[in-house]
Short mmCIF file of C-alpha atoms in Angstrom, two decimals:
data_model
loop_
_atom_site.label_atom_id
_atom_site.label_comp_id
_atom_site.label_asym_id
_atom_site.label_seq_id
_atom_site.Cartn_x
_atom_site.Cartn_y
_atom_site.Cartn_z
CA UNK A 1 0.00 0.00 0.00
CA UNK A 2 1.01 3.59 -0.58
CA UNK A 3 0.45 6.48 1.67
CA UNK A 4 -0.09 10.23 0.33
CA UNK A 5 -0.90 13.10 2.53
CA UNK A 6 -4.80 13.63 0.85
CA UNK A 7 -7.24 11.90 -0.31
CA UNK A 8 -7.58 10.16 -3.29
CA UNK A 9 -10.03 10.15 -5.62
CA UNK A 10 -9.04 8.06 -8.26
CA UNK A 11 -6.53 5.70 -9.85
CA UNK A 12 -5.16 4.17 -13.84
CA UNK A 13 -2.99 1.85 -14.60
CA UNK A 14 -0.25 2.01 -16.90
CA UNK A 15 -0.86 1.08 -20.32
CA UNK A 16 2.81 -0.05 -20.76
CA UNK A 17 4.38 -0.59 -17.88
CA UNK A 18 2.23 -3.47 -15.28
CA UNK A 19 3.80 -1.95 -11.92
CA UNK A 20 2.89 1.38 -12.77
CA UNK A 21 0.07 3.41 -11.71
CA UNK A 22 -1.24 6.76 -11.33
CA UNK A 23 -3.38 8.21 -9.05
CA UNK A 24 -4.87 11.85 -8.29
CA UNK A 25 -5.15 13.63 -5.25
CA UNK A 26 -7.56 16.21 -3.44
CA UNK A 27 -4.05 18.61 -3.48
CA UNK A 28 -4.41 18.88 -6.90
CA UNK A 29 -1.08 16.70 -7.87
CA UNK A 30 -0.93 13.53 -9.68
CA UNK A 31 1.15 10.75 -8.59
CA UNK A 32 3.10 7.88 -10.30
CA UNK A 33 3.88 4.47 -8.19
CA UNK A 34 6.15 1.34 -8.65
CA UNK A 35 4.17 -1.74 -7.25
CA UNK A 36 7.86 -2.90 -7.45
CA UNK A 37 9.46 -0.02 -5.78
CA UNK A 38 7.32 0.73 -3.08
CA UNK A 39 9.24 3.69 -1.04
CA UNK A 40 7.29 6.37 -2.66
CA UNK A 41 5.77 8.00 -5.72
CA UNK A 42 8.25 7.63 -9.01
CA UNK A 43 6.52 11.52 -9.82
CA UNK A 44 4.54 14.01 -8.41
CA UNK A 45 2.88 16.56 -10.91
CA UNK A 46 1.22 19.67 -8.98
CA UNK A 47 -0.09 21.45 -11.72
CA UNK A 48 -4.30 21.63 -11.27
CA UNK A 49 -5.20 24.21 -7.97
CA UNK A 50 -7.92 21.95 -6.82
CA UNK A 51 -8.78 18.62 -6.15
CA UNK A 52 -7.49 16.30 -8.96
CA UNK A 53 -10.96 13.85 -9.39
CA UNK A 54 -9.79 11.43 -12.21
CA UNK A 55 -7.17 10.14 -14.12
CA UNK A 56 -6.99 8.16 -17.01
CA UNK A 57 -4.15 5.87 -19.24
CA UNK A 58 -5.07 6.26 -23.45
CA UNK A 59 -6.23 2.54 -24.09
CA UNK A 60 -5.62 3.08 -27.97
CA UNK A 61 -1.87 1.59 -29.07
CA UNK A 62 1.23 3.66 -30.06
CA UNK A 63 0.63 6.42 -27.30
CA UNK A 64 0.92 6.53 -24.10
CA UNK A 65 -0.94 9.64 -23.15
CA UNK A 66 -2.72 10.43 -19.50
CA UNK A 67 -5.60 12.71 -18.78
CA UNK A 68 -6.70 14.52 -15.91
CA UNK A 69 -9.53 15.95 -14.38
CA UNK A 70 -9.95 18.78 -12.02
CA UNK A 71 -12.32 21.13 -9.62
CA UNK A 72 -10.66 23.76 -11.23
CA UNK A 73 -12.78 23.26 -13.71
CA UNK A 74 -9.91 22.08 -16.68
CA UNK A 75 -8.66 18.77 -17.89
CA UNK A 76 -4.78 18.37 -18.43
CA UNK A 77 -2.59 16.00 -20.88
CA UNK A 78 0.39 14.43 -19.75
CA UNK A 79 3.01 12.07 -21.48
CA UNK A 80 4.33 10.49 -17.69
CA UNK A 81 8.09 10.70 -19.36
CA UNK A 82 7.72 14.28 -19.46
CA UNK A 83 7.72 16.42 -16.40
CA UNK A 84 4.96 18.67 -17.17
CA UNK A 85 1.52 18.50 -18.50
CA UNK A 86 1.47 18.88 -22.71
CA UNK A 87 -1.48 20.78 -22.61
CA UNK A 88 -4.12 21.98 -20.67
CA UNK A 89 -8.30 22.12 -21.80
CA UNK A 90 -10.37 25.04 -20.99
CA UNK A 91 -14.22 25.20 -21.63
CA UNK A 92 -15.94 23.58 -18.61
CA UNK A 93 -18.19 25.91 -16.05
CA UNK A 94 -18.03 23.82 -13.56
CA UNK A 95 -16.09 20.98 -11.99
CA UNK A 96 -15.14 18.53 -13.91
CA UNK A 97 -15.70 14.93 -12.16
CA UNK A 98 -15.02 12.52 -14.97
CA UNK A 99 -12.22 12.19 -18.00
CA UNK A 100 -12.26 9.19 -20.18
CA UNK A 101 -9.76 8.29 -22.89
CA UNK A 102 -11.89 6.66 -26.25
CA UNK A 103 -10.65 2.98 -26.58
CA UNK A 104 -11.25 3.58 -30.42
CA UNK A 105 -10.19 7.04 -31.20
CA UNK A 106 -6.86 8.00 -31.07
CA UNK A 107 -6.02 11.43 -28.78
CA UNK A 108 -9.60 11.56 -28.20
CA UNK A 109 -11.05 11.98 -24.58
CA UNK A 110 -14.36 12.80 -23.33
CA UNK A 111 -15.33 14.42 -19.82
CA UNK A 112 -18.13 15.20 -17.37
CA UNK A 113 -19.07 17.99 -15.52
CA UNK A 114 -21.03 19.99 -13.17
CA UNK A 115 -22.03 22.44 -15.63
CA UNK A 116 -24.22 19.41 -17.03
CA UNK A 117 -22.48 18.88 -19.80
CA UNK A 118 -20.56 16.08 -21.22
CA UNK A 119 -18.06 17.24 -23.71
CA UNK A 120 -15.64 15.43 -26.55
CA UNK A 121 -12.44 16.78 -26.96
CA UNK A 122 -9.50 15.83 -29.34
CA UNK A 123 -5.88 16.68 -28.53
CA UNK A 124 -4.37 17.47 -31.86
CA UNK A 125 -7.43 20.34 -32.16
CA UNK A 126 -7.97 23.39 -30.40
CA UNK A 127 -11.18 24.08 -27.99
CA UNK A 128 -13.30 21.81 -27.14
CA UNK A 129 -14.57 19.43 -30.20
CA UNK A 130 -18.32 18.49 -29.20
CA UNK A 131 -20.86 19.85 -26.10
CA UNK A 132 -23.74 18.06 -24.98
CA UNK A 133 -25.99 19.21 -22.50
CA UNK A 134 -27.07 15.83 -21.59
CA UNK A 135 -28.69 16.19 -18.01
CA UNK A 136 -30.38 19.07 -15.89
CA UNK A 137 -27.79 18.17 -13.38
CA UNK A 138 -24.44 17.55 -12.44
CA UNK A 139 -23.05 14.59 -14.42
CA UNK A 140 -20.52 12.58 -12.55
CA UNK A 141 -19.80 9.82 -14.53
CA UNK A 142 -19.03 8.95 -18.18
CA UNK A 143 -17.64 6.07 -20.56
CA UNK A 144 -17.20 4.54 -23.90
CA UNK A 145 -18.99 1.69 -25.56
CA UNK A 146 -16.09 -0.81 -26.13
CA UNK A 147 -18.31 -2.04 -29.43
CA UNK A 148 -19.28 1.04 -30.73
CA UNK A 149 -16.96 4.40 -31.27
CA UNK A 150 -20.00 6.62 -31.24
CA UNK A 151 -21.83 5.73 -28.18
CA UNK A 152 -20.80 7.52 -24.98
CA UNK A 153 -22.89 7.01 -21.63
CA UNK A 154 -23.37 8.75 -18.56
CA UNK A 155 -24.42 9.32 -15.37
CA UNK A 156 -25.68 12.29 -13.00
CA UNK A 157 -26.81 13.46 -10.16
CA UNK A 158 -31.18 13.28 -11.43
CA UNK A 159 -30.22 9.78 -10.36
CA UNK A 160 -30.38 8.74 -14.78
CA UNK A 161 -28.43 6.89 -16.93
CA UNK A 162 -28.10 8.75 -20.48
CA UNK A 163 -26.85 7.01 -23.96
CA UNK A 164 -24.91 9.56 -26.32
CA UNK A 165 -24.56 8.82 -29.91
CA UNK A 166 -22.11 11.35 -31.29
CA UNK A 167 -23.68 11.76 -34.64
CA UNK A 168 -26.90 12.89 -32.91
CA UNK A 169 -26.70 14.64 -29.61
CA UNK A 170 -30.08 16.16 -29.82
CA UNK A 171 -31.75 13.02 -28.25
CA UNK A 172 -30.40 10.44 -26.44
CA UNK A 173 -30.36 6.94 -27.41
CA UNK A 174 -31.53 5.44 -24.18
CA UNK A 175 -31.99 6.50 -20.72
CA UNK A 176 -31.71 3.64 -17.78
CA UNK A 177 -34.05 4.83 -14.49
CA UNK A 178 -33.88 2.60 -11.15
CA UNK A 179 -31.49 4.37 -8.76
CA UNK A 180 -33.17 6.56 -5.95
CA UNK A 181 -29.74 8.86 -5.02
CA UNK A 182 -26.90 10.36 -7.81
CA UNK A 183 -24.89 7.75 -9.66
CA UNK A 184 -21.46 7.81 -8.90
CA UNK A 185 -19.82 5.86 -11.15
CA UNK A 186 -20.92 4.14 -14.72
CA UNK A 187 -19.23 1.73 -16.66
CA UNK A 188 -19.47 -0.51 -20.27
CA UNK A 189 -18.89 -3.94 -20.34
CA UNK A 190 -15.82 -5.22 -21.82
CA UNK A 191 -17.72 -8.56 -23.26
CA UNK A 192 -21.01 -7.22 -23.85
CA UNK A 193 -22.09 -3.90 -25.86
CA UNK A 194 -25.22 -3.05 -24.50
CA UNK A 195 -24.67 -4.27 -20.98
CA UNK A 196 -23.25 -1.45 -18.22
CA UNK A 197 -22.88 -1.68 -14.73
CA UNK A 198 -23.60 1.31 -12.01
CA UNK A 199 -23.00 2.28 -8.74
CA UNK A 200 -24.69 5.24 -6.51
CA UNK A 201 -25.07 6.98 -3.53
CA UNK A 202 -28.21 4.88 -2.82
CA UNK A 203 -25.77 1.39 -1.83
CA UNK A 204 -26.35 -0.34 -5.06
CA UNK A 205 -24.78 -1.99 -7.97
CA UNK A 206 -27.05 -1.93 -11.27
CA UNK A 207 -26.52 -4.06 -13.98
CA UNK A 208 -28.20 -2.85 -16.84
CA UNK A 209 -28.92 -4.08 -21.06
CA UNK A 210 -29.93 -1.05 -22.57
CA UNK A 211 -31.03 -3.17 -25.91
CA UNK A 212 -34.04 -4.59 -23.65
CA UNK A 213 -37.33 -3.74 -22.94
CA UNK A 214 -37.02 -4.14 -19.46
CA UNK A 215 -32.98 -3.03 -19.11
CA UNK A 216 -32.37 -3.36 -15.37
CA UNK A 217 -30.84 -7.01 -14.91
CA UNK A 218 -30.02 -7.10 -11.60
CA UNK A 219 -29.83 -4.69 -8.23
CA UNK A 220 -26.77 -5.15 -5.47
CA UNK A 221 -27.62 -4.48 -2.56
CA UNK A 222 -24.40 -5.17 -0.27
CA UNK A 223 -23.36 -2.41 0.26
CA UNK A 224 -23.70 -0.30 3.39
CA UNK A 225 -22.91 2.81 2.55
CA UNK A 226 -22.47 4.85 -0.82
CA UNK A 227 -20.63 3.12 -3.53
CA UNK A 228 -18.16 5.66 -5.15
CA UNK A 229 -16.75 3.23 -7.34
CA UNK A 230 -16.82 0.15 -10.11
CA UNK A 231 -14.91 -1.41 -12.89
CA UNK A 232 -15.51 -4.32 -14.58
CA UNK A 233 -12.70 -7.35 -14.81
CA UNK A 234 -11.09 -7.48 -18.62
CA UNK A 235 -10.59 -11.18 -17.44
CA UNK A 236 -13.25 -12.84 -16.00
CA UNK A 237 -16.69 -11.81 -17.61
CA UNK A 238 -18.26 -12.29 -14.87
CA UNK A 239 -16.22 -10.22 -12.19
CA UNK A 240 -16.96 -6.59 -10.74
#
């Protein structure tokens, strides 16, 4: 285990490298780790003023690019062999909780704020590529179809589950309803394109099919106190 002097909110793992990981901090810094060196962080990168809330390793091959996510309200780009950030995205009115790399499209990254917006962005292009206003409400969690290089969901705070197709933001393509407090964390299925998984401050896992009628599989209900978190095993299919 590793010890920093804040919280923190959020963790990736190295694309390239299996003992290396990254996580971000409520003091606004980013930190690399060694699983195999374990006296302290490789890196620190202070950069962002406020709380750093996610971090993210590019899942597309030939770069090995990491994205950040801050309170103060901008997303950063870092190459972790370079000691500073490459570039810095401005655009968001509010905090930005979520920044996910595309597994499809190279550079490409999407994030969610709480301006209520979910926004695409693409690193070789200036400002900010695509804005959807996709809830009345602060939107805490995104991600990318694995199947489908178009479809983005996410999750906010109106307790819904929103689908995104990027060729047509004026609707969206589904919208999942079952939790009863904000939905912390969303997340697509590695195996499965139209099956997601949630978590929320209501103490459950959702497992959802958004190409059923009825799309709510299964509720969770083990928890004891708000889940903040998920992922889904690239392994085992059937592993949370």
């Amino acid at each position: 285990s590793f010890d920093w002097n804040d919280g923190l909110f959020d963790v990736t793992w190295s694309e390239n490298n299996e003992h290396v990981l990254i996580t971000s901090s409520g003091d606004g810094s980013l930190q690399i780790w060694d699983t195999a060196k374990t006296k302290g962080p490789l890196q620190v990168y202070k950069e962002h003023t406020q709380e750093a809330y996610s971090v993210d390793w590019s899942q597309t091959r030939g770069e090995q690019l990491v994205v950040s996510g801050s309170w103060d309200q901008t997303a950063k780009l870092w190459d972790p062999a370079v000691g500073k950030s490459l570039r810095t995205f401005k655009g968001h009115e509010g905090v930005i909780y979520s920044t996910i790399w595309s597994p499809h499209i190279p550079g490409c990254f999407a994030s969610a704020s709480g301006d209520q917006t979910l926004r695409v962005w693409d690193v070789k292009a200036p400002g900010v590529k695509l804005v959807i206003p996709a809830h009345q409400a602060e939107i805490l969690s995104c991600d990318w179809c694995k199947y489908d290089e178009n479809l983005l969901v996410t999750g906010a705070v109106d307790c819904s589950l929103k689908g995104w197709d990027l060729r047509n933001i004026r609707q969206p393509v589904f919208i999942l309803l079952g939790h009863t407090y904000a939905i912390r964390r969303v997340k697509f299925s590695p195996f499965h394109a139209t099956l997601l998984a949630s978590c929320s401050y209501d103490f459950t896992v959702r497992f959802w099919d958004f190409s059923k009628p009825n799309p709510l599989l299964e509720t969770v209900e083990h928890h004891t106190e708000f889940t903040c978190g998920l992922d889904l095993s690239l392994h085992n299919r059937g592993q949370v």
